[in-house]
Tab-separated table of C-alpha atoms and ligand atoms in Angstrom:
chain	number	residue	atom	x	y	z
A	1	MET	CA	0.016	0.019	0.118
A	2	LYS	CA	1.338	3.391	-1.095
A	3	VAL	CA	1.371	6.164	1.514
A	4	LEU	CA	1.110	9.549	-0.292
A	5	GLN	CA	1.436	12.872	1.449
A	6	THR	CA	1.378	15.424	-1.237
A	7	ARG	CA	-0.772	16.142	-4.291
A	8	LYS	CA	2.413	15.766	-6.344
A	9	ALA	CA	2.924	12.316	-5.072
A	10	VAL	CA	-0.773	11.521	-5.852
A	11	ASP	CA	-0.421	12.875	-9.450
A	12	ALA	CA	2.759	10.803	-10.070
A	13	TYR	CA	1.182	7.644	-8.674
A	14	LEU	CA	-2.101	7.875	-10.511
A	15	ALA	CA	-0.719	9.173	-13.729
A	16	GLU	CA	0.964	5.694	-14.270
A	17	LYS	CA	-2.161	3.886	-13.240
A	18	ARG	CA	-4.256	5.891	-15.641
A	19	LEU	CA	-1.889	5.107	-18.512
A	20	ALA	CA	-2.679	1.490	-17.807
A	21	LYS	CA	-6.363	2.430	-18.172
A	22	ALA	CA	-7.108	1.628	-14.449
A	23	GLU	CA	-10.415	2.922	-13.084
A	24	ILE	CA	-9.920	4.866	-9.835
A	25	GLY	CA	-12.222	4.516	-6.761
A	26	PHE	CA	-11.957	7.139	-4.015
A	27	VAL	CA	-13.087	7.058	-0.454
A	28	PRO	CA	-12.607	10.265	1.549
A	29	THR	CA	-12.363	10.008	5.269
A	30	MET	CA	-11.246	11.919	8.348
A	31	GLY	CA	-9.539	8.820	9.912
A	32	ALA	CA	-10.145	6.950	13.214
A	33	LEU	CA	-11.412	4.344	10.819
A	34	HIS	CA	-14.171	1.735	11.798
A	35	ARG	CA	-15.899	-0.891	9.998
A	36	GLY	CA	-18.172	1.722	8.390
A	37	HIS	CA	-15.289	3.137	6.637
A	38	ILE	CA	-13.958	-0.185	5.730
A	39	SER	CA	-17.330	-1.076	4.037
A	40	LEU	CA	-16.832	1.874	1.777
A	41	LEU	CA	-13.382	0.619	0.916
A	42	GLU	CA	-14.807	-2.810	0.105
A	43	TYR	CA	-17.600	-1.326	-2.212
A	44	ALA	CA	-14.802	0.585	-3.865
A	45	LEU	CA	-12.408	-2.424	-4.388
A	46	ALA	CA	-15.244	-4.327	-5.862
A	47	GLU	CA	-15.916	-1.737	-8.547
A	48	ASN	CA	-12.517	-0.201	-9.428
A	49	ASP	CA	-8.947	-1.308	-10.345
A	50	ILE	CA	-7.306	1.083	-7.819
A	51	VAL	CA	-8.761	2.426	-4.746
A	52	VAL	CA	-7.366	5.645	-2.919
A	53	VAL	CA	-8.514	6.408	0.661
A	54	SER	CA	-7.821	9.790	2.098
A	55	ILE	CA	-7.379	10.617	5.658
A	56	PHE	CA	-7.719	14.396	6.370
A	57	VAL	CA	-9.353	16.106	9.389
A	58	ASN	CA	-10.574	19.050	7.359
A	59	PRO	CA	-10.378	22.193	9.589
A	60	SER	CA	-12.829	24.328	7.388
A	61	GLN	CA	-15.777	22.149	8.080
A	62	PHE	CA	-15.446	22.325	11.850
A	63	ASN	CA	-17.529	25.244	13.327
A	64	ASN	CA	-16.511	24.233	16.873
A	65	ALA	CA	-12.700	24.481	17.741
A	66	ASP	CA	-12.981	22.094	20.571
A	67	ASP	CA	-14.663	19.336	18.255
A	68	LEU	CA	-11.689	19.869	15.924
A	69	ALA	CA	-9.115	19.637	18.569
A	70	LYS	CA	-10.735	16.507	20.195
A	71	TYR	CA	-11.437	14.667	16.794
A	72	PRO	CA	-9.722	11.285	17.281
A	73	ARG	CA	-6.459	10.858	15.286
A	74	LEU	CA	-5.146	7.265	15.008
A	75	PRO	CA	-2.908	7.349	11.840
A	76	GLU	CA	-0.833	4.261	12.612
A	77	GLN	CA	-3.848	2.087	13.427
A	78	ASP	CA	-5.683	3.478	10.317
A	79	LEU	CA	-2.771	2.585	8.104
A	80	ALA	CA	-2.596	-0.957	9.541
A	81	LEU	CA	-6.417	-1.361	8.969
A	82	LEU	CA	-6.364	-0.065	5.354
A	83	ARG	CA	-3.290	-2.233	4.536
A	84	LYS	CA	-5.051	-5.408	5.982
A	85	ASN	CA	-8.182	-4.587	3.873
A	86	GLY	CA	-6.454	-4.301	0.587
A	87	CYS	CA	-6.426	-0.579	-0.065
A	88	HIS	CA	-3.914	0.447	-2.844
A	89	ALA	CA	-3.038	3.963	-1.620
A	90	VAL	CA	-3.617	6.289	1.199
A	91	TYR	CA	-3.530	10.103	0.722
A	92	MET	CA	-2.734	11.760	3.948
A	93	PRO	CA	-1.959	15.414	3.231
A	94	ASP	CA	-1.245	18.210	5.581
A	95	VAL	CA	-3.382	21.295	5.674
A	96	ALA	CA	-1.086	23.377	3.467
A	97	ASP	CA	-1.233	20.678	0.661
A	98	ILE	CA	-5.008	20.984	0.498
A	99	TYR	CA	-5.284	24.762	1.386
A	100	PRO	CA	-2.071	26.303	-0.121
A	101	GLU	CA	-3.664	29.703	-0.054
A	102	GLY	CA	-5.006	29.431	3.507
A	103	LEU	CA	-8.350	28.116	4.721
A	104	LEU	CA	-10.550	29.606	2.179
A	105	VAL	CA	-13.848	28.058	1.243
A	106	ASN	CA	-15.730	28.225	-2.123
A	107	ASP	CA	-19.008	30.056	-2.316
A	108	PHE	CA	-21.608	27.454	-3.277
A	109	ASP	CA	-25.223	27.924	-3.545
A	110	PHE	CA	-26.949	24.825	-2.447
A	111	GLY	CA	-30.499	26.375	-1.947
A	112	LEU	CA	-32.418	24.691	0.810
A	113	LEU	CA	-29.957	21.818	1.123
A	114	ASP	CA	-27.591	23.487	3.561
A	115	LYS	CA	-30.204	25.718	5.130
A	116	VAL	CA	-31.897	22.846	7.313
A	117	MET	CA	-30.674	20.527	10.050
A	118	GLU	CA	-26.856	20.374	10.129
A	119	GLY	CA	-26.815	23.551	8.181
A	120	VAL	CA	-28.706	25.469	10.810
A	121	HIS	CA	-26.641	23.990	13.763
A	122	ARG	CA	-23.238	23.940	12.180
A	123	PRO	CA	-22.871	27.235	10.191
A	124	GLY	CA	-20.357	27.056	7.289
A	125	HIS	CA	-19.987	23.422	7.792
A	126	PHE	CA	-21.169	22.224	4.341
A	127	ALA	CA	-19.149	25.070	2.523
A	128	GLY	CA	-16.139	23.462	4.154
A	129	VAL	CA	-17.277	19.917	3.147
A	130	ALA	CA	-18.074	20.776	-0.380
A	131	THR	CA	-14.864	22.768	-0.813
A	132	VAL	CA	-12.629	19.881	0.509
A	133	VAL	CA	-14.489	17.308	-1.521
A	134	LYS	CA	-14.140	19.304	-4.682
A	135	ARG	CA	-10.389	19.830	-3.968
A	136	PHE	CA	-9.938	16.073	-3.388
A	137	PHE	CA	-11.806	15.377	-6.569
A	138	GLU	CA	-9.629	17.721	-8.485
A	139	ILE	CA	-6.441	15.987	-7.158
A	140	VAL	CA	-7.484	12.312	-7.318
A	141	LYS	CA	-9.839	12.691	-10.286
A	142	PRO	CA	-11.653	9.474	-9.374
A	143	ASP	CA	-14.176	7.611	-11.626
A	144	ARG	CA	-16.174	6.767	-8.627
A	145	ALA	CA	-16.352	8.167	-5.073
A	146	TYR	CA	-17.893	6.463	-2.111
A	147	PHE	CA	-19.949	8.254	0.626
A	148	GLY	CA	-21.948	6.849	3.554
A	149	LEU	CA	-25.689	7.408	4.084
A	150	LYS	CA	-24.823	7.910	7.789
A	151	ASP	CA	-24.082	11.529	6.645
A	152	PHE	CA	-27.368	11.770	4.681
A	153	GLN	CA	-27.296	15.623	4.287
A	154	GLN	CA	-23.734	15.493	3.376
A	155	LEU	CA	-24.419	13.087	0.549
A	156	ALA	CA	-27.038	15.443	-0.786
A	157	ILE	CA	-24.605	18.362	-0.677
A	158	VAL	CA	-21.857	16.350	-2.459
A	159	GLU	CA	-24.286	15.203	-5.298
A	160	ALA	CA	-25.422	18.703	-5.641
A	161	MET	CA	-21.847	20.078	-5.859
A	162	VAL	CA	-20.894	17.453	-8.431
A	163	ARG	CA	-23.963	18.382	-10.600
A	164	GLN	CA	-23.249	22.025	-10.218
A	165	GLU	CA	-19.546	21.921	-11.117
A	166	LYS	CA	-20.276	19.296	-13.748
A	167	LEU	CA	-17.601	16.954	-12.348
A	168	ALA	CA	-17.038	13.563	-14.170
A	169	VAL	CA	-17.325	11.475	-10.967
A	170	LYS	CA	-19.865	8.953	-10.071
A	171	ILE	CA	-21.115	9.255	-6.429
A	172	VAL	CA	-21.922	5.991	-4.826
A	173	SER	CA	-23.922	5.913	-1.640
A	174	CYS	CA	-23.285	3.167	0.909
A	175	PRO	CA	-25.620	1.902	3.733
A	176	THR	CA	-24.955	2.747	7.389
A	177	LEU	CA	-23.076	0.181	9.368
A	178	ARG	CA	-24.198	-0.169	13.013
A	179	GLU	CA	-22.927	-1.745	16.188
A	180	PRO	CA	-24.927	-4.828	17.330
A	181	ASP	CA	-27.075	-2.686	19.529
A	182	GLY	CA	-27.918	-0.380	16.654
A	183	LEU	CA	-25.716	2.569	17.387
A	184	ALA	CA	-24.279	3.885	14.002
A	185	MET	CA	-20.609	3.443	13.826
A	186	SER	CA	-18.780	6.643	14.162
A	187	SER	CA	-15.349	7.843	15.015
A	188	ARG	CA	-16.853	10.108	17.662
A	189	ASN	CA	-18.081	7.033	19.495
A	190	LEU	CA	-14.633	6.648	20.856
A	191	ARG	CA	-15.154	9.751	22.888
A	192	LEU	CA	-18.279	8.390	24.672
A	193	SER	CA	-18.020	7.613	28.422
A	194	PRO	CA	-19.396	4.146	29.346
A	195	GLN	CA	-22.633	5.602	30.450
A	196	GLN	CA	-22.982	7.576	27.360
A	197	ARG	CA	-22.128	4.639	25.134
A	198	HIS	CA	-24.796	2.626	27.129
A	199	ALA	CA	-27.548	5.270	26.453
A	200	ALA	CA	-26.677	6.015	22.775
A	201	PRO	CA	-28.472	3.102	21.165
A	202	VAL	CA	-31.754	4.818	22.241
A	203	ILE	CA	-31.252	7.104	19.299
A	204	TYR	CA	-31.628	4.451	16.691
A	205	GLU	CA	-34.388	2.587	18.732
A	206	SER	CA	-36.416	5.852	18.665
A	207	LEU	CA	-35.943	6.443	14.998
A	208	MET	CA	-37.092	2.972	14.244
A	209	ARG	CA	-40.032	3.322	16.525
A	210	LEU	CA	-40.883	6.505	14.657
A	211	LYS	CA	-40.730	4.570	11.359
A	212	SER	CA	-43.232	2.037	12.757
A	213	ASN	CA	-45.621	4.987	13.649
A	214	VAL	CA	-45.595	6.221	10.034
A	215	GLY	CA	-49.242	6.578	8.994
A	216	SER	CA	-50.736	5.418	12.172
A	217	LYS	CA	-49.899	8.578	14.151
A	218	LYS	CA	-49.819	12.207	12.854
A	219	LEU	CA	-46.349	13.312	11.774
A	220	GLN	CA	-45.807	15.961	14.468
A	221	LYS	CA	-47.024	13.547	17.094
A	222	ALA	CA	-44.715	10.745	15.968
A	223	ARG	CA	-41.868	13.332	15.804
A	224	ASN	CA	-42.515	14.733	19.247
A	225	MET	CA	-42.667	11.179	20.726
A	226	ALA	CA	-39.249	10.453	19.328
A	227	ILE	CA	-37.764	13.590	20.586
A	228	GLU	CA	-39.173	13.004	24.132
A	229	GLU	CA	-38.034	9.335	24.173
A	230	ILE	CA	-34.450	10.337	23.620
A	231	ASN	CA	-34.505	13.331	25.853
A	232	ALA	CA	-35.993	11.167	28.580
A	233	HIS	CA	-32.548	9.519	28.913
A	234	PRO	CA	-30.286	11.558	31.325
A	235	HIS	CA	-27.299	11.305	29.131
A	236	LEU	CA	-28.839	12.365	25.845
A	237	ALA	CA	-30.187	15.686	24.581
A	238	VAL	CA	-31.765	16.120	21.023
A	239	GLU	CA	-30.360	19.113	19.105
A	240	TYR	CA	-32.775	18.582	16.219
A	241	LEU	CA	-34.905	15.663	14.930
A	242	ASP	CA	-36.575	16.425	11.651
A	243	ILE	CA	-38.646	14.479	9.102
A	244	VAL	CA	-37.673	15.684	5.657
A	245	ASP	CA	-38.331	15.017	1.987
A	246	ALA	CA	-35.475	12.663	1.169
A	247	ASP	CA	-34.814	14.389	-2.132
A	248	THR	CA	-35.210	18.066	-1.276
A	249	LEU	CA	-34.605	17.889	2.433
A	250	LYS	CA	-37.678	20.089	2.982
A	251	PRO	CA	-39.144	19.567	6.567
A	252	LEU	CA	-42.598	17.850	6.283
A	253	GLU	CA	-45.840	18.765	7.962
A	254	ASN	CA	-47.737	15.616	6.866
A	255	TRP	CA	-46.854	12.231	5.800
A	256	GLU	CA	-48.491	12.752	2.325
A	257	ASP	CA	-46.305	15.690	1.527
A	258	ALA	CA	-43.394	13.489	0.148
A	259	THR	CA	-42.922	10.133	-1.673
A	260	HIS	CA	-39.689	9.420	0.237
A	261	ALA	CA	-39.056	10.578	3.604
A	262	GLN	CA	-36.056	10.564	5.957
A	263	VAL	CA	-35.823	11.113	9.624
A	264	CYS	CA	-32.588	12.815	10.624
A	265	THR	CA	-31.314	13.647	14.046
A	266	ALA	CA	-28.333	15.132	16.062
A	267	VAL	CA	-28.189	14.220	19.680
A	268	PHE	CA	-25.665	15.404	22.288
A	269	ALA	CA	-24.225	12.698	24.629
A	270	GLY	CA	-22.543	15.141	26.944
A	271	THR	CA	-20.310	17.265	24.495
A	272	VAL	CA	-20.206	14.481	21.931
A	273	ARG	CA	-22.409	15.134	19.064
A	274	LEU	CA	-23.935	12.048	17.364
A	275	ILE	CA	-25.826	11.962	14.192
A	276	ASP	CA	-28.107	9.299	12.682
A	277	ASN	CA	-30.873	8.974	10.137
A	278	VAL	CA	-33.364	6.305	8.946
A	279	ASN	CA	-35.394	6.052	5.695
A	280	LEU	CA	-39.116	6.106	6.680
A	281	TYR	CA	-40.659	5.454	3.230
B	301	LIG	P1	-15.914	10.440	8.204
B	301	LIG	O1	-14.483	9.889	8.504
B	301	LIG	O2	-16.751	10.570	9.580
B	301	LIG	O3	-15.778	11.845	7.512
B	301	LIG	O4	-16.541	9.575	7.190
B	301	LIG	C1	-15.978	9.166	6.034
B	301	LIG	C2	-17.046	8.457	5.159
B	301	LIG	O5	-17.445	7.328	5.884
B	301	LIG	C3	-18.308	9.274	4.958
B	301	LIG	O6	-18.717	9.157	3.711
B	301	LIG	C4	-19.246	8.748	5.901
B	301	LIG	O7	-20.615	8.871	5.497
B	301	LIG	C5	-18.867	7.332	5.953
B	301	LIG	N1	-19.287	6.660	7.237
B	301	LIG	C6	-19.150	7.073	8.470
B	301	LIG	N2	-19.725	6.325	9.322
B	301	LIG	C7	-20.300	5.365	8.737
B	301	LIG	C8	-21.013	4.149	8.980
B	301	LIG	N3	-21.352	3.937	10.221
B	301	LIG	N4	-21.397	3.295	7.983
B	301	LIG	C9	-21.180	3.647	6.663
B	301	LIG	N5	-20.493	4.678	6.291
B	301	LIG	C10	-20.017	5.475	7.275
């Protein structure tokens, strides 16, 4: 497995592969890798000749300095895991390699997509995400790039960015991997105390209960029940829990207002912010 630290090194490595007509798959990550990330690598390995995984904790998408400082960083463990799972190359740039002109973000217009949910609670987050993903796509020029449905709104933003910028990359969405008790795998789970970790599966349980209430209870009633259920737990506090049109992300008033709906939530366990979502119909 090649470990590449600069865009020049990536260019040199991939130029050779492209000459040999290799199709390139790309999996962007922020490291502290878990089985969810590895599942993305596996999808990419199945569909491409060469797979590049990036590990980069992108400062421009953190609106909270403490969250950025405390984000887990485990490069040695990550490299061993990627090597073991057949990854061809890892791109681990430093901040200057990605932002040679400083931490500037592009000025995208995503309409409603970045004005709801995460967009409300993490101002500037999606401009940072779209900027860094675009930059990585320019460097790696992948044929396909793999993103988890765990970050449902992020996926919508990346798809919109690729459409707007007319980039020649196919975005592949991959299912959320969960712990046996239902908690969505996340690098941030490493920061949970034993009590918080014990409480956290309530998030997915409540989303699934909400799903079972679709149609039999009014939307706002079902939504409020889910919020109350999570908040009833002393270690958990809901930041938002919204039921949205799965295509436009517009919050719904009634079940009939969309053909596909998603419930998305952010929940604090102490200072650790967990997100999850479930397709409702
Ligand atoms: P992150 O390192 O958190 O930025 O995530 C990198 C990629 O892995 C993103 O596309 C995430 O959506 C995806 N991902 C994170 N957690 C999971 C999970 N539990 N299951 C599947 N994909 C995931």
